[in-house]
Coordinates of C-alpha atoms in Angstrom, one line a residue:
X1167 CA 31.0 -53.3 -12.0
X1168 CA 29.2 -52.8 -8.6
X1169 CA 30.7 -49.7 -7.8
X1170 CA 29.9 -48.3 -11.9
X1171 CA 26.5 -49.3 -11.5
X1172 CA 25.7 -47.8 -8.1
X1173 CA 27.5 -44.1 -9.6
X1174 CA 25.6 -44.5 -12.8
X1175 CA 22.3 -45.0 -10.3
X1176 CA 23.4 -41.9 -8.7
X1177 CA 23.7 -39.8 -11.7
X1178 CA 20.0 -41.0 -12.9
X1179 CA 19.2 -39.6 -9.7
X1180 CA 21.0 -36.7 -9.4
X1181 CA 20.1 -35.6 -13.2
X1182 CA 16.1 -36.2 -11.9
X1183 CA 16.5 -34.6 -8.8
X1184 CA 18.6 -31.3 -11.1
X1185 CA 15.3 -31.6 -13.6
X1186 CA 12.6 -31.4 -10.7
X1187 CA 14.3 -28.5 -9.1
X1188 CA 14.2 -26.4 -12.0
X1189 CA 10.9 -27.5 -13.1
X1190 CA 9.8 -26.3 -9.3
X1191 CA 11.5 -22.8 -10.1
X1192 CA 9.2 -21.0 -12.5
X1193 CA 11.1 -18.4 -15.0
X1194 CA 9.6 -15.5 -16.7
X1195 CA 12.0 -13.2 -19.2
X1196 CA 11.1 -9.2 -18.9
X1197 CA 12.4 -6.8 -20.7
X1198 CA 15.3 -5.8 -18.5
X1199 CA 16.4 -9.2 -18.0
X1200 CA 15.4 -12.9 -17.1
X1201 CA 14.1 -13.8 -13.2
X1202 CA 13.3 -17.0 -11.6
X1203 CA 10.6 -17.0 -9.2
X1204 CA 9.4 -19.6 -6.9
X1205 CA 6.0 -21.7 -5.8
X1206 CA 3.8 -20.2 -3.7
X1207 CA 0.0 -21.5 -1.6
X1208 CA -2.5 -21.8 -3.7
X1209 CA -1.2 -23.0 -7.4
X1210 CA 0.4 -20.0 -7.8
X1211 CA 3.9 -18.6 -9.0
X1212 CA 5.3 -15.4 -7.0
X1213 CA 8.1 -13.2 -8.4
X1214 CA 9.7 -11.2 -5.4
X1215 CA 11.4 -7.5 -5.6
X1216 CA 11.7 -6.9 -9.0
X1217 CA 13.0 -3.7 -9.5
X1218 CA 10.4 -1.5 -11.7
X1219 CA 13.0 2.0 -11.0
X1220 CA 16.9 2.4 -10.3
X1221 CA 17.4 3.2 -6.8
X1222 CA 16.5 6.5 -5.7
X1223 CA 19.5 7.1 -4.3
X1224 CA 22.7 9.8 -4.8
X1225 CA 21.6 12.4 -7.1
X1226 CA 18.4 10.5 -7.8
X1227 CA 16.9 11.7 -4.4
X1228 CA 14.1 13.9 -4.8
X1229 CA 14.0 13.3 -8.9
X1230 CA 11.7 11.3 -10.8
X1231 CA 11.7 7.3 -11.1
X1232 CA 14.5 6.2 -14.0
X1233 CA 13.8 3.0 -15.6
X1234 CA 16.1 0.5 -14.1
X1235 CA 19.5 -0.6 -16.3
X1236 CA 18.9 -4.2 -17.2
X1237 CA 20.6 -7.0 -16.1
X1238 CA 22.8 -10.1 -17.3
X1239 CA 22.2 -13.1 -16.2
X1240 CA 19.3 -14.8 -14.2
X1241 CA 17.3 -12.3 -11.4
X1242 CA 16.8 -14.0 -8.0
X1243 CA 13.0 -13.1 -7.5
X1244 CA 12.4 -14.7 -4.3
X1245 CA 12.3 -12.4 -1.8
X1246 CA 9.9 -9.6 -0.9
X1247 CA 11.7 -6.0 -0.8
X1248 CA 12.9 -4.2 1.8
X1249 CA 10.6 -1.3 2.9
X1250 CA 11.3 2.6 2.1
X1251 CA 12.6 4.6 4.7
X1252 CA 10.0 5.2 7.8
X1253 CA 9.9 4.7 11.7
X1254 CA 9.7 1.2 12.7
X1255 CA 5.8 1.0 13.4
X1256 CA 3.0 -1.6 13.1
X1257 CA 2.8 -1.9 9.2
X1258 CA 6.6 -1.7 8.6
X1259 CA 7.0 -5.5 8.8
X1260 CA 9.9 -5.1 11.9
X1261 CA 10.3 -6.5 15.3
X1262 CA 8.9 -4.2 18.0
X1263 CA 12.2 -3.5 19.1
X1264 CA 12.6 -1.4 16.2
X1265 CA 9.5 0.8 16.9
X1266 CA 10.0 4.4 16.3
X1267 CA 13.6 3.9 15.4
X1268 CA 14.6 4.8 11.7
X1269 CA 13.9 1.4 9.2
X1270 CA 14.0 0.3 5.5
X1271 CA 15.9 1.6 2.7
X1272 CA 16.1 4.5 0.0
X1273 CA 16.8 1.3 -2.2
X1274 CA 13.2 0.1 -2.3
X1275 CA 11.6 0.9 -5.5
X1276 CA 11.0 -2.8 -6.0
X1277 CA 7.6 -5.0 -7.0
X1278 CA 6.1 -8.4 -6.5
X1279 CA 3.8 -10.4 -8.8
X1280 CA 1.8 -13.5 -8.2
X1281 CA -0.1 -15.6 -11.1
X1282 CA -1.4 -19.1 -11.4
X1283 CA 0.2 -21.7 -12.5
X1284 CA -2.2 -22.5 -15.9
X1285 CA -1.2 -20.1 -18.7
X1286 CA -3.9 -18.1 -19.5
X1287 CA -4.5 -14.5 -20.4
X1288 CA -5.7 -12.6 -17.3
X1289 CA -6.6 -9.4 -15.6
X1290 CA -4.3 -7.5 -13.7
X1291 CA -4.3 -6.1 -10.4
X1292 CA -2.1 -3.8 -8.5
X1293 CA -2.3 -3.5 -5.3
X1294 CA -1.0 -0.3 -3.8
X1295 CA -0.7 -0.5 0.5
X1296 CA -1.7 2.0 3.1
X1297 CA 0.1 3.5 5.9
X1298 CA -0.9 7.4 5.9
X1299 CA 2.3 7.7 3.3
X1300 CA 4.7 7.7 6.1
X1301 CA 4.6 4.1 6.5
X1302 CA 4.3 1.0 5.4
X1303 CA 5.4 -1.9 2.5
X1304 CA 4.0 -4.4 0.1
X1305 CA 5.8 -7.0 2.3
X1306 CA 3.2 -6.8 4.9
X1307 CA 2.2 -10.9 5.3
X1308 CA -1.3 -9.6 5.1
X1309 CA -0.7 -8.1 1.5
X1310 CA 0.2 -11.9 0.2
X1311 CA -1.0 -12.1 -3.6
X1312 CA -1.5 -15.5 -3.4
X1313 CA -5.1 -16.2 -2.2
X1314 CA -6.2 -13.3 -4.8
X1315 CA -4.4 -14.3 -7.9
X1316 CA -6.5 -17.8 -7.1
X1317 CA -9.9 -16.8 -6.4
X1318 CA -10.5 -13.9 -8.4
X1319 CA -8.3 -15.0 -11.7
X1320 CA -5.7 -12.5 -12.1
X1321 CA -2.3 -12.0 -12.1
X1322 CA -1.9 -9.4 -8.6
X1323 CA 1.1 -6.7 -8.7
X1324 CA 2.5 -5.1 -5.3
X1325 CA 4.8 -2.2 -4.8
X1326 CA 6.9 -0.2 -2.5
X1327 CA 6.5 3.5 -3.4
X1328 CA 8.9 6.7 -1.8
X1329 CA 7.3 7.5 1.7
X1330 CA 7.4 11.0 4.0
X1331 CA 9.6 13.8 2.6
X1332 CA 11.9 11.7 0.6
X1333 CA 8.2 10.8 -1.6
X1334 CA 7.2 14.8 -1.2
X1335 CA 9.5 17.8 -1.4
X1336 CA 8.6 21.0 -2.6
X1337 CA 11.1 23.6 -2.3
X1338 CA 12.7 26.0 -4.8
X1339 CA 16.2 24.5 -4.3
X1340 CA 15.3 20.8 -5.5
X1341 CA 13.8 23.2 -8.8
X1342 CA 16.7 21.9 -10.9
X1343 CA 16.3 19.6 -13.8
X1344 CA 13.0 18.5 -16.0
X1345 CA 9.6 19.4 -14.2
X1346 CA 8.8 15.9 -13.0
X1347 CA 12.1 16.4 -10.9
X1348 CA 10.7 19.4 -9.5
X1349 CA 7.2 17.9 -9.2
X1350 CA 8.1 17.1 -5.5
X1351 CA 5.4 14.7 -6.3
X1352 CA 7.4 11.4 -6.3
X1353 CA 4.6 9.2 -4.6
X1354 CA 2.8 9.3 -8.0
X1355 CA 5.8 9.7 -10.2
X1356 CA 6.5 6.1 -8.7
X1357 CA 3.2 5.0 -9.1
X1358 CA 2.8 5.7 -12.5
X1359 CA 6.5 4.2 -13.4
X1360 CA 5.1 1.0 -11.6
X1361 CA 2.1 1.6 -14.5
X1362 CA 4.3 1.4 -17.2
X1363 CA 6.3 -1.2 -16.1
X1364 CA 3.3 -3.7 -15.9
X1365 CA 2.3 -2.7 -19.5
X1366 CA 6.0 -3.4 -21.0
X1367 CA 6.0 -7.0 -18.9
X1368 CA 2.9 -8.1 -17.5
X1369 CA 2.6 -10.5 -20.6
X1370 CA 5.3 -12.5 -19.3
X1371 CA 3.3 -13.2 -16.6
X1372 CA -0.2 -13.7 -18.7
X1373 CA -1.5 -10.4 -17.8
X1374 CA -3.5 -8.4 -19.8
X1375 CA -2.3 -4.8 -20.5
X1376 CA -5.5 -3.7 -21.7
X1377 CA -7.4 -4.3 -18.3
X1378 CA -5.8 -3.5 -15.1
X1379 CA -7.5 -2.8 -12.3
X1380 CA -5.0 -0.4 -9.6
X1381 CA -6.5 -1.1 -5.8
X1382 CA -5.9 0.7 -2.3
X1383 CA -6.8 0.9 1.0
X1384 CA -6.2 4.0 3.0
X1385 CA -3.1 5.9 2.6
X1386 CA -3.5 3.3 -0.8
X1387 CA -6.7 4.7 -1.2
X1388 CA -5.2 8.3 -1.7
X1389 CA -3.2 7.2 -4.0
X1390 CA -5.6 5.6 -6.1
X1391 CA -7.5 8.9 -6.4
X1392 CA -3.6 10.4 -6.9
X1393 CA -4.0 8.2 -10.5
X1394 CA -7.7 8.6 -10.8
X1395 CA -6.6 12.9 -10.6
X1396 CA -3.3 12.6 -12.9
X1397 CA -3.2 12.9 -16.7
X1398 CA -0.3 10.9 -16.9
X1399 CA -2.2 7.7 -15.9
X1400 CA -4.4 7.8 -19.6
X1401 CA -4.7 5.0 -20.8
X1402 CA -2.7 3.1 -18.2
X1403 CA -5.4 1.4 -16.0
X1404 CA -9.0 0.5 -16.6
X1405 CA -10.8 -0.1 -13.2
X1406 CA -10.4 1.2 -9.6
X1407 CA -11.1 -0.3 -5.9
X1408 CA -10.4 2.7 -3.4
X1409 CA -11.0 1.5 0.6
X1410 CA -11.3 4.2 3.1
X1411 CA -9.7 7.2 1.3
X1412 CA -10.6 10.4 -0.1
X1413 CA -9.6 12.8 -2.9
X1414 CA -7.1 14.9 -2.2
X1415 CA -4.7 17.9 -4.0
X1416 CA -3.1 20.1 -2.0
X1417 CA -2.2 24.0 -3.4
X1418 CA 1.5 24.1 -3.5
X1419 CA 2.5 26.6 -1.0
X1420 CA 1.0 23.7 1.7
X1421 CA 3.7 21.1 0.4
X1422 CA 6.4 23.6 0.4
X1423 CA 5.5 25.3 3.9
X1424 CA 5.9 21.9 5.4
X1425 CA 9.1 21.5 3.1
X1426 CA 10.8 24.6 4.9
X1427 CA 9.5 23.1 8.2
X1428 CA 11.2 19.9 7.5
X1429 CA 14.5 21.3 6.7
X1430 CA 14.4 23.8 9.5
X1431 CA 13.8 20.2 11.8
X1432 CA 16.6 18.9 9.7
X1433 CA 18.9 22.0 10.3
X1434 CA 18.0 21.9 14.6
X1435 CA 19.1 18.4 14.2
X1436 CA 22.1 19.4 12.7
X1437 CA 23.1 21.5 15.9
X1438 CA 23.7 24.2 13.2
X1439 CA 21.1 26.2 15.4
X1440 CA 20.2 26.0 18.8
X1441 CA 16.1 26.2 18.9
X1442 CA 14.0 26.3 15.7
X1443 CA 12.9 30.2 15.7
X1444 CA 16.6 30.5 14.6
X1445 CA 16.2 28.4 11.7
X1446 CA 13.9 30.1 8.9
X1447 CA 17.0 33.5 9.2
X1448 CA 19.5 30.7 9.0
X1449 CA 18.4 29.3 5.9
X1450 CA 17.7 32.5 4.6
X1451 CA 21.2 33.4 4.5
X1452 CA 22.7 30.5 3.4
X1453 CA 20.6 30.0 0.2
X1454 CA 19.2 28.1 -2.2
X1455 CA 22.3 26.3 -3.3
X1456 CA 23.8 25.3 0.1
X1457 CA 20.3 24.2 1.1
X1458 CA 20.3 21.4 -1.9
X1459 CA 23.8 20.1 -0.4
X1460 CA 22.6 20.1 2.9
X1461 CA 19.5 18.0 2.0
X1462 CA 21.8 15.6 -0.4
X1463 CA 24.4 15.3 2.6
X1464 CA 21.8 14.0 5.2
X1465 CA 21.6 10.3 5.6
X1466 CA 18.1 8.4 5.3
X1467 CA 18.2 8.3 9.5
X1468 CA 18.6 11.9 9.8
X1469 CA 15.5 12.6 6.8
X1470 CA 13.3 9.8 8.7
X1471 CA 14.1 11.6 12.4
X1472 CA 13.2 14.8 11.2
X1473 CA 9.7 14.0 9.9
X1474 CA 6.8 14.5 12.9
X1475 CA 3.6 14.6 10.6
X1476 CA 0.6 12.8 10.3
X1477 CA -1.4 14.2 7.3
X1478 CA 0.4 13.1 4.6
X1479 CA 0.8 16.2 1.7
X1480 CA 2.1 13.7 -1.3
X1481 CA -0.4 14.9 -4.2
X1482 CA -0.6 19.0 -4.8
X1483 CA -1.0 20.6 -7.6
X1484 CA 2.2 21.9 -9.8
X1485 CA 2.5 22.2 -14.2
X1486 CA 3.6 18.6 -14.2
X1487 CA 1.6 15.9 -12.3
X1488 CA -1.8 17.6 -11.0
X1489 CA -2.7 20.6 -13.1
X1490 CA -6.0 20.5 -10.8
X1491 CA -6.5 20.6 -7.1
X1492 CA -8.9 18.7 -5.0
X1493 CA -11.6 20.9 -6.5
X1494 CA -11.6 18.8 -10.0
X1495 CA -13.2 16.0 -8.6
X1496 CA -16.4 18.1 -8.3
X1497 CA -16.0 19.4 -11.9
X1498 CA -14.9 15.9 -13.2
X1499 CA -11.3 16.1 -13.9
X1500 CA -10.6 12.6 -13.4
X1501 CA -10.7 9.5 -15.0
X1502 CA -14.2 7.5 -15.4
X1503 CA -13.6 4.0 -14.8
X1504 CA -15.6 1.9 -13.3
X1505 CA -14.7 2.2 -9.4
X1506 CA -15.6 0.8 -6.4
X1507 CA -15.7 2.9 -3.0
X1508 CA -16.0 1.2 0.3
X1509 CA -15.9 2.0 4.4
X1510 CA -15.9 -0.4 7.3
X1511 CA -18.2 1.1 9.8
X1512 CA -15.9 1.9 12.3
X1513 CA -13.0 3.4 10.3
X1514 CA -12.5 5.9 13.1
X1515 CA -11.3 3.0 16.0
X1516 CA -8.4 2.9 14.5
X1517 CA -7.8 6.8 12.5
X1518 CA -8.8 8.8 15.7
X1519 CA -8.9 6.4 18.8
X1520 CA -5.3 6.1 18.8
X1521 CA -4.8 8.7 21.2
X1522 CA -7.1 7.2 24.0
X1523 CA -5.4 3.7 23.6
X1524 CA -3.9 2.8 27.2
X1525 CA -1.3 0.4 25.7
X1526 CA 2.0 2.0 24.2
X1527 CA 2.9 0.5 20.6
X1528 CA 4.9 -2.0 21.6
X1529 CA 3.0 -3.4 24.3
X1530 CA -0.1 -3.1 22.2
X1531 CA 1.8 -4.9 19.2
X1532 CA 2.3 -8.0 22.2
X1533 CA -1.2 -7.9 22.8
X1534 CA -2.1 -8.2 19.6
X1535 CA -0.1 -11.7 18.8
X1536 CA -0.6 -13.1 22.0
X1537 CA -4.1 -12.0 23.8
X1538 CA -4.4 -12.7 27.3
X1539 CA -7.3 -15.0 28.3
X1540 CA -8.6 -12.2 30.7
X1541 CA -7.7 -9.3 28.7
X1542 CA -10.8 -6.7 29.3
X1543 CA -11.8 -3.5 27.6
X1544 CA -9.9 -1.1 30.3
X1545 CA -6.6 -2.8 30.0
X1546 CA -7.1 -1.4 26.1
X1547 CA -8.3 2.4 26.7
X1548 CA -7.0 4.6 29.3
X1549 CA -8.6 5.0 32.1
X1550 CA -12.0 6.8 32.6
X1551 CA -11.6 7.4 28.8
X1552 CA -14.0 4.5 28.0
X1553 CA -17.1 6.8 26.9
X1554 CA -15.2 9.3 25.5
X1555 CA -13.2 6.7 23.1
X1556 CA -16.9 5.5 22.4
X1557 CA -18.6 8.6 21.9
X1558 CA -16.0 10.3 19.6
X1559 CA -15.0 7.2 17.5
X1560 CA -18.7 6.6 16.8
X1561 CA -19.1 10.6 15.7
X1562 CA -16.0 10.4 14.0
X1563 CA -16.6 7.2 12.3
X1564 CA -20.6 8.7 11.4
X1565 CA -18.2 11.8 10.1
X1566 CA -16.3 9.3 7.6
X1567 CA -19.2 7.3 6.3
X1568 CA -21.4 10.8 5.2
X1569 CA -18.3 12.3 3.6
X1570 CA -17.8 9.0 1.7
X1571 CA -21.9 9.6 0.4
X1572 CA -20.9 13.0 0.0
X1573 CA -18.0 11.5 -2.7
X1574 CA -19.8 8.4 -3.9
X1575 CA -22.4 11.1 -5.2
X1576 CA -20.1 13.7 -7.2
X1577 CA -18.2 10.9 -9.0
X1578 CA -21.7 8.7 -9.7
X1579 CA -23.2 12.1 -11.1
X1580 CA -19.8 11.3 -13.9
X1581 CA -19.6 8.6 -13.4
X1582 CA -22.4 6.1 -13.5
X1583 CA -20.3 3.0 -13.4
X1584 CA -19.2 3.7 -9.5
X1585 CA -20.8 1.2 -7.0
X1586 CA -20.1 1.6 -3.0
X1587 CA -19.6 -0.8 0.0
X1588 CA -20.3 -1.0 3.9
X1589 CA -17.9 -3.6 5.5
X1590 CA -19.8 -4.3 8.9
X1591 CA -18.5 -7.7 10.2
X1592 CA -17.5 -7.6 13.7
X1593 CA -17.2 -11.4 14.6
X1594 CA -13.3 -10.6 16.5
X1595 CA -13.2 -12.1 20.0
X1596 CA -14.0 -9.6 23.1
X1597 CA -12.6 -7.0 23.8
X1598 CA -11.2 -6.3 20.2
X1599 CA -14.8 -6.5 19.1
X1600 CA -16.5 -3.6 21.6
X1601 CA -13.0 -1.6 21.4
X1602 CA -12.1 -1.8 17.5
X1603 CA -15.0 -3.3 15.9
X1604 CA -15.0 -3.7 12.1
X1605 CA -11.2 -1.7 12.3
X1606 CA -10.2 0.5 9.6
X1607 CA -8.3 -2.3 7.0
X1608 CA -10.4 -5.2 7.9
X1609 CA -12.2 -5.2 4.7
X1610 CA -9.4 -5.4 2.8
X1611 CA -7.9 -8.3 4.7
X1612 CA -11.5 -10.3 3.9
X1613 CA -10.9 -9.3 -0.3
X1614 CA -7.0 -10.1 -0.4
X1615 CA -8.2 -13.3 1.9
X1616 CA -5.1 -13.1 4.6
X1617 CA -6.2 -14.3 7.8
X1618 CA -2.4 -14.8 8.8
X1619 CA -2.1 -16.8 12.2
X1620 CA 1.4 -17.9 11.9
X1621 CA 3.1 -14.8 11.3
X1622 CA 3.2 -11.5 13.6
X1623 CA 0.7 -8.7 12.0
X1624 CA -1.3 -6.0 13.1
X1625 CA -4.5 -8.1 12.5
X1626 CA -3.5 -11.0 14.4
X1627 CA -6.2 -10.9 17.2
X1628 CA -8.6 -10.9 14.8
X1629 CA -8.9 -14.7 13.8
X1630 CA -10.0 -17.4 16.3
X1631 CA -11.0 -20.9 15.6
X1632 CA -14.7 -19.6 17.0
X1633 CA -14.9 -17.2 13.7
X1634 CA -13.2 -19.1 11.1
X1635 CA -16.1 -20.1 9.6
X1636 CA -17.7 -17.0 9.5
X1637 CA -15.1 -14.7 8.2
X1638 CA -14.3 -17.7 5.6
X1639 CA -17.9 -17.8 4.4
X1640 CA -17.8 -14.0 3.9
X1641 CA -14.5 -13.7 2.3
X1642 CA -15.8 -16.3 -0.1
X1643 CA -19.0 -14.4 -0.6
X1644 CA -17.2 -10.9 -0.9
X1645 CA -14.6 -12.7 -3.7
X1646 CA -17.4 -13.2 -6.9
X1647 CA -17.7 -9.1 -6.6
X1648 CA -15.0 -8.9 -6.9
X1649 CA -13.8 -11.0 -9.5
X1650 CA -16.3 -9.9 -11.5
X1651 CA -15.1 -6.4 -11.2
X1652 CA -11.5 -7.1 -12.3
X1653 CA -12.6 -9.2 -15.3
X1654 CA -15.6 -7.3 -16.3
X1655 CA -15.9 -3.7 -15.0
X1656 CA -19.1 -4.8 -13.2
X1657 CA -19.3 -6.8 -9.8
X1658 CA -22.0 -8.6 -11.1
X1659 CA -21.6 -10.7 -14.0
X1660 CA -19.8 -13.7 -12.6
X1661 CA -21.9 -14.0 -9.5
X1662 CA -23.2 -18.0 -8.3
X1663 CA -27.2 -18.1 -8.3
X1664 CA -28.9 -16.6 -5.4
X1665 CA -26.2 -14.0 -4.7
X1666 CA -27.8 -10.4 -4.1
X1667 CA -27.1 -8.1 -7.1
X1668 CA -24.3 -4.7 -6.4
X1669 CA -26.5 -2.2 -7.3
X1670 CA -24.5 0.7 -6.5
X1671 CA -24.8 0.3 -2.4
X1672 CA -23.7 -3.5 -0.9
X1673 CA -22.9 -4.5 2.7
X1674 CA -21.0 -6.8 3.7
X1675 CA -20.9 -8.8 7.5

């Protein structure tokens, strides 16, 4: 009787323990399939790599996003994707041992969602990360959802999008198939599929189709004004947040002269030729159709080593994605939502001091998680570069903020709704503050609200115990804007008493 008893006791507790778990896990049923996600800081839910595309991979290289083949049984959303294929570099989410060597995946076209817990219908935002288009993932710890799912309301999408060459190739032999195949303009072709995936499930999740918000910060930035430029976007978003990027649509002859250039790299690589001035006759000869085997038979290490470019091409102008070049955004061939522009003021630390940095990568990336207590401004900048990494950051930062008036302007004369922001806190311990200043990406770690300590990222010098309260007291100032923005259109209709009204121009510090 004993032993009975103390199984039945077991059972009770086993069957409690069974009921918990699964009451821990939260569920959400798309229209692909059904996923379980898991609890995340803040009272929210998070739902990890959810595939929005099948893999771009096979024949599906260089072609436009497919919508992934659903699936039986129960999705394990847990874990954040693995990145798209790139060099191992600061916003990769790798080890420093990796740095510069090939990383990530042409399996990658994957999202991430975070909600609150309480059902409720809410606004949606997608956040879409930086990297110059060459880089980066929405794994980055300081692209969590969590802190702005809470604070601002909403249910917050992330994505991985195609980077480098294997996001833009123009070249006549990848002209096969339907015209958004030979587009070559798979950065926004990915983009938009993420689009229409959150319109066919964000309900799941208590989003709102009808009011989305799509939100970037540099290379992001870009590719906010990529959706802002594109027809195919009608309908498919209703606000914009756009941090340190410009407008841009290239003519297409730019995309596919750096297309040939890549494939001649490619071919040198190869040892099919023994210095590159041999490689345009080369090609030439071979043709069209042995080129498209050629780029099909090259693994994702041999297309990652052969890309040496820093101004990303991925938007220019073809019959299919951009009928309009940059030029439309002066004659207002874009979509007028209500947008929000913003600029730290020292943008250029980061974008064009690079180069004058004394640290390599890797030993910069050690600095960065673990400062020395003596660490001065010439162990950062190499030497008797100090006023020249001053003067020409400062001009080139200057450069940045008039050619942000210069596009706050041309879209406000469309489009009234368009308010701008100066990020200018510079509260980082010395020498990070008189070398970086407010970096290029701080603001957007104050409105997403990461100030990750525990985990290695490029921002980790940033946050002492001496600032905490600071940066915390602006992050929750900067978050009524913004909430107010995604629910409303306007960063000024949920604000608490005494807070200044966004009247077009705000600064923040």
């Amino acid at each position: 009787m004993r032993s009975l008893a103390y199984s039945a006791l077991l059972l009770v507790l086993f069957t409690c323990w069974t009921l918990n778990s699964h009451a821990a896990a939260p569920f959400a049923r798309l229209a692909d399939g059904k996923i379980q996600g898991l609890r995340t800081a803040h009272n929210t839910e998070a739902f990890l790599g959810i595939p929005y595309a099948e893999p771009p991979v096979g024949y599906l290289r260089w072609k436009a996003p497919r919508s992934p083949a659903p699936w039986i049984g129960t999705l394990n959303a847990t874990k954040l994707p693995v990145a798209c294929p790139q060099k191992g570099n600061f916003f990769a989410n790798v080890p420093p041992e990796k740095f510069g060597t090939p990383v990530g995946n042409e399996d990658c076209l994957y999202l991430n969602v975070w909600k609150p817990f309480a059902a409720k219908k809410r606004p949606v935002v997608l956040w879409i990360h930086g990297g110059s288009n060459f880089k980066g993932t929405s794994a980055d710890p300081l692209y969590d959802g969590a802190w702005l799912a809470s604070s601002s309301d909403v249910v917050f999408v992330s994505a991985n999008y195609r980077l480098g060459m294997l996001g833009a190739l123009a070249h006549e032999a990848l002209n096969k198939g339907s015209k958004w195949d030979s587009s070559g303009n798979y950065v926004t072709l990915d983009l938009v599929a993420v689009l229409k995936w959150i319109h066919a499930n964000i309900e799941s999740f208590g989003g709102d189709p009808d009011n989305i918000t799509i939100m970037g910060q540099s290379a992001g930035c870009m590719n906010v004004w990529g959706l802002l430029q594109t027809p195919l976007t009608k309908d498919l978003f209703h606000r914009a947040v756009c941090s340190a990027g410009v407008p841009n649509a290239y003519p297409r002859w730019v995309a596919e002269t750096r297309s040939e250039d890549f494939i001649e790299n490619l071919v040198v690589n190869a040892g099919l030729v023994k210095e590159k001035s041999q490689a345009e006759a080369y090609l030439l000869a071979k043709g069209t159709k042995w080129i498209r085997q050629f780029l099909y038979s090259r693994t994702t290490e041999e297309l990652v080593q052969a890309q040496e470019y820093i101004v990303p091409f991925q938007h220019f102008k073809d019959d299919a994605v951009f009928p309009h070049g940059v030029e439309g955004i002066l004659f207002g061939n874009f979509h007028r939502v209500p947008l929000i522009l913003g600029l730290t003021t020292d943008e250029a630390t980061y974008l064009l001091g690079g180069a004058l940095i004394k640290p390599t990568d890797k030993e910069l990336w050690s600095l960065i998680q673990n400062p020395p207590a003596d660490l001065k401004e010439e162990d950062l900048i190499k030497d008797n570069k100090v006023t020249l990494y001053h003067s020409s950051t400062a001009a080139g930062s200057l450069a940045m903020q008039m050619t942000m008036e210069e596009i706050f302007w041309a879209v406000k004369a469309y489009n009234p709704q368009t308010y701008r922001y100066s990020f200018e806190w510079k509260e980082t311990p010395s020498p990070w503050k008189e070398v970086f200043g407010a970096v290029h990406g701080m603001d957007a770690m104050f409105y997403l609200g990461n100030f990750e300590t525990e985990k290695p990222s490029f921002a980790r010098f940033a946050w002492t115990e001496q600032n905490r309260q600071s940066r915390e007291a602006l992050r929750d100032s900067m978050a009524p804007y913004f909430k107010s923005f995604f629910w409303d259109g306007n960063p000024n209709t949920q604000l608490p008493a005494q807070a200044p009204v966004w009247d077009g121009r705000m600064v923040f510090k």
